[in-house]
Every structure is written in structure tokens, then in C-alpha cells.
Amino acid sequence: MLVGQLSDFGNGGITDHDQDRIIRRVVGPEERLADVRTSGITAAELAQSKTALRSAFLEDMEGGFMPRFGRANLLAAFALFDDDPKRVNTILDELDKVTLDDVKAAAGRWFVSTNRTSIDSRPVSKPTTGGGQ
């Protein structure tokens, strides 16, 4: 994304403050990903991530507002894509096996600029219509 292409940002162009804010939002995450690619993450960060993923998985299993749908959905996905619906019973064991080296290797493979997609989404202005519609 080129910051200069955001000339219609806001109400009459971007200010220096806006441009700095945009650059920080684009560059900041890339700097963090570069750090993960080279240095990895800490044991505490891995533990926190595992806890968050475990919690999300268990929430999905219960289905939230549609009780038990999550479990059925996961069973169907594992049956369809892995030909192993029983995998739903071992997925947390697989999560526990993830190491700091695994995270660093995945970051080196997937968190690279050639795998990034940037979307510049802007609202479409509503056409002005005349009369009593």
C-alpha cells in the first residue's frame, strides 16, 4: 500500500499525523513479524497462545449460541478433509506438542511479504438522488 495513494483519506486529504499513523499501522506489524521470523517468541508468549487457542477450541466445541453445532461442524470437517472424525479427540494433544522452534519455522515460512495481502477498503459514496424517493 502506498501512503501517497490515500489522498482522499478523511475530509480533504491526509495530514502529517494521519500519514504517520498509517505508516505505524503498516510497518509496526511487519517489524514484529520480522522479529518472530528471526528470534521466535518467548515461552510465555507460546503458553499464552496455547491457552487462547485451547479456550477458543473448547468454545467452538460447545457452539456458542448454537449448542453442540461446533462439535458437529468439527466432526464433519475432520471426516471430510482428513478422513478421520476421531481427530476431534486429539486436536488439543497436537496443540500441546507445538514448540518454540515450530513457531519460528512457521513464521519463516508463512509470515513473509510475498504471502501478505493488503486490502484498501473504502466506502462507496451514496449517489445523490433527486425527488421524493
Tab-separated table of C-alpha atoms in Angstrom:
chain	number	residue	atom	x	y	z
A	1	MET	CA	0.000	0.000	0.000
A	2	LEU	CA	1.364	3.372	-0.905
A	3	VAL	CA	0.505	6.042	1.610
A	4	GLY	CA	0.532	8.639	-1.138
A	5	GLN	CA	-2.446	6.884	-2.716
A	6	LEU	CA	-4.570	7.801	0.279
A	7	SER	CA	-5.063	11.365	-0.874
A	8	ASP	CA	-8.805	11.177	-0.341
A	9	PHE	CA	-8.411	9.965	3.261
A	10	GLY	CA	-10.709	11.758	5.657
A	11	ASN	CA	-12.174	15.069	4.645
A	12	GLY	CA	-9.805	16.630	2.188
A	13	GLY	CA	-6.612	14.634	2.270
A	14	ILE	CA	-4.353	13.177	4.894
A	15	THR	CA	-2.436	15.205	7.404
A	16	ASP	CA	1.123	14.510	8.511
A	17	HIS	CA	-0.319	12.996	11.694
A	18	ASP	CA	-2.585	10.686	9.643
A	19	GLN	CA	0.318	9.656	7.443
A	20	ASP	CA	2.474	8.814	10.481
A	21	ARG	CA	-0.389	6.816	11.988
A	22	ILE	CA	-0.890	4.873	8.751
A	23	ILE	CA	2.812	4.121	8.423
A	24	ARG	CA	2.927	2.854	12.039
A	25	ARG	CA	-0.036	0.564	11.363
A	26	VAL	CA	1.589	-0.881	8.255
A	27	VAL	CA	5.220	-1.005	9.395
A	28	GLY	CA	4.660	-1.930	13.053
A	29	PRO	CA	3.228	-5.410	12.457
A	30	GLU	CA	5.849	-6.155	9.799
A	31	GLU	CA	8.624	-5.271	12.244
A	32	ARG	CA	7.103	-7.620	14.834
A	33	LEU	CA	6.745	-10.421	12.284
A	34	ALA	CA	10.366	-9.941	11.209
A	35	ASP	CA	11.365	-10.268	14.858
A	36	VAL	CA	9.368	-13.513	15.164
A	37	ARG	CA	10.995	-14.828	11.977
A	38	THR	CA	14.494	-14.183	13.307
A	39	SER	CA	14.178	-14.530	17.086
A	40	GLY	CA	10.981	-16.508	17.593
A	41	ILE	CA	8.686	-15.897	20.541
A	42	THR	CA	9.134	-16.353	24.279
A	43	ALA	CA	7.962	-19.373	26.259
A	44	ALA	CA	5.429	-17.107	27.999
A	45	GLU	CA	4.021	-15.967	24.639
A	46	LEU	CA	3.726	-19.576	23.486
A	47	ALA	CA	1.963	-20.558	26.714
A	48	GLN	CA	-0.439	-17.618	26.372
A	49	SER	CA	-1.159	-18.532	22.730
A	50	LYS	CA	-1.814	-22.163	23.628
A	51	THR	CA	-4.206	-21.101	26.376
A	52	ALA	CA	-6.074	-18.791	23.991
A	53	LEU	CA	-6.262	-21.474	21.277
A	54	ARG	CA	-7.393	-24.119	23.786
A	55	SER	CA	-10.094	-21.776	25.057
A	56	ALA	CA	-11.275	-20.936	21.520
A	57	PHE	CA	-11.316	-24.621	20.573
A	58	LEU	CA	-13.411	-25.566	23.591
A	59	GLU	CA	-15.763	-22.659	22.912
A	60	ASP	CA	-16.124	-23.851	19.310
A	61	MET	CA	-16.864	-27.357	20.552
A	62	GLU	CA	-19.780	-26.054	22.591
A	63	GLY	CA	-21.035	-23.984	19.687
A	64	GLY	CA	-21.734	-20.700	21.438
A	65	PHE	CA	-25.237	-19.550	20.540
A	66	MET	CA	-25.939	-22.837	18.703
A	67	PRO	CA	-25.196	-25.538	21.311
A	68	ARG	CA	-23.311	-28.568	20.005
A	69	PHE	CA	-23.114	-27.200	16.438
A	70	GLY	CA	-19.394	-26.592	16.837
A	71	ARG	CA	-18.721	-30.231	17.683
A	72	ALA	CA	-20.793	-31.440	14.737
A	73	ASN	CA	-19.057	-28.952	12.449
A	74	LEU	CA	-15.599	-30.104	13.561
A	75	LEU	CA	-16.544	-33.781	13.211
A	76	ALA	CA	-17.769	-33.111	9.682
A	77	ALA	CA	-14.659	-31.119	8.752
A	78	PHE	CA	-12.279	-33.803	10.083
A	79	ALA	CA	-14.294	-36.510	8.338
A	80	LEU	CA	-14.340	-34.635	5.039
A	81	PHE	CA	-10.813	-33.221	4.904
A	82	ASP	CA	-8.800	-35.700	6.995
A	83	ASP	CA	-10.962	-38.827	6.684
A	84	ASP	CA	-10.626	-39.028	10.471
A	85	PRO	CA	-13.531	-37.649	12.515
A	86	LYS	CA	-11.910	-39.066	15.692
A	87	ARG	CA	-9.229	-36.391	15.300
A	88	VAL	CA	-11.565	-34.089	17.224
A	89	ASN	CA	-10.440	-36.034	20.320
A	90	THR	CA	-6.696	-35.464	19.751
A	91	ILE	CA	-6.521	-31.893	18.464
A	92	LEU	CA	-5.610	-30.463	21.890
A	93	ASP	CA	-2.794	-33.019	22.218
A	94	GLU	CA	-1.451	-31.770	18.880
A	95	LEU	CA	-1.600	-28.193	20.146
A	96	ASP	CA	0.398	-29.164	23.242
A	97	LYS	CA	3.183	-30.535	21.013
A	98	VAL	CA	3.861	-27.139	19.365
A	99	THR	CA	7.318	-25.863	20.319
A	100	LEU	CA	9.101	-22.521	20.131
A	101	ASP	CA	11.087	-23.866	17.166
A	102	ASP	CA	7.839	-24.840	15.403
A	103	VAL	CA	6.551	-21.282	15.745
A	104	LYS	CA	9.791	-19.790	14.444
A	105	ALA	CA	9.849	-22.190	11.472
A	106	ALA	CA	6.201	-21.427	10.629
A	107	ALA	CA	6.869	-17.692	10.845
A	108	GLY	CA	9.846	-18.071	8.500
A	109	ARG	CA	7.700	-19.931	6.023
A	110	TRP	CA	4.377	-18.071	6.209
A	111	PHE	CA	4.984	-14.589	7.675
A	112	VAL	CA	6.854	-13.245	4.659
A	113	SER	CA	5.970	-10.279	2.486
A	114	THR	CA	5.240	-12.477	-0.542
A	115	ASN	CA	2.401	-14.128	1.423
A	116	ARG	CA	0.827	-10.854	2.503
A	117	THR	CA	-2.347	-9.444	1.071
A	118	SER	CA	-3.261	-5.825	1.712
A	119	ILE	CA	-6.775	-4.607	1.170
A	120	ASP	CA	-7.540	-0.929	0.820
A	121	SER	CA	-11.258	-0.825	1.517
A	122	ARG	CA	-13.054	2.468	1.137
A	123	PRO	CA	-16.767	3.111	1.484
A	124	VAL	CA	-18.586	3.930	-1.699
A	125	SER	CA	-20.290	7.270	-1.554
A	126	LYS	CA	-24.033	7.082	-1.930
A	127	PRO	CA	-25.330	8.632	-5.139
A	128	THR	CA	-27.428	11.689	-4.635
A	129	THR	CA	-30.904	11.315	-5.998
A	130	GLY	CA	-33.418	13.979	-6.540
A	131	GLY	CA	-37.039	13.923	-5.601
A	132	GLY	CA	-39.121	12.059	-3.152
A	133	GLN	CA	-37.878	8.508	-3.178
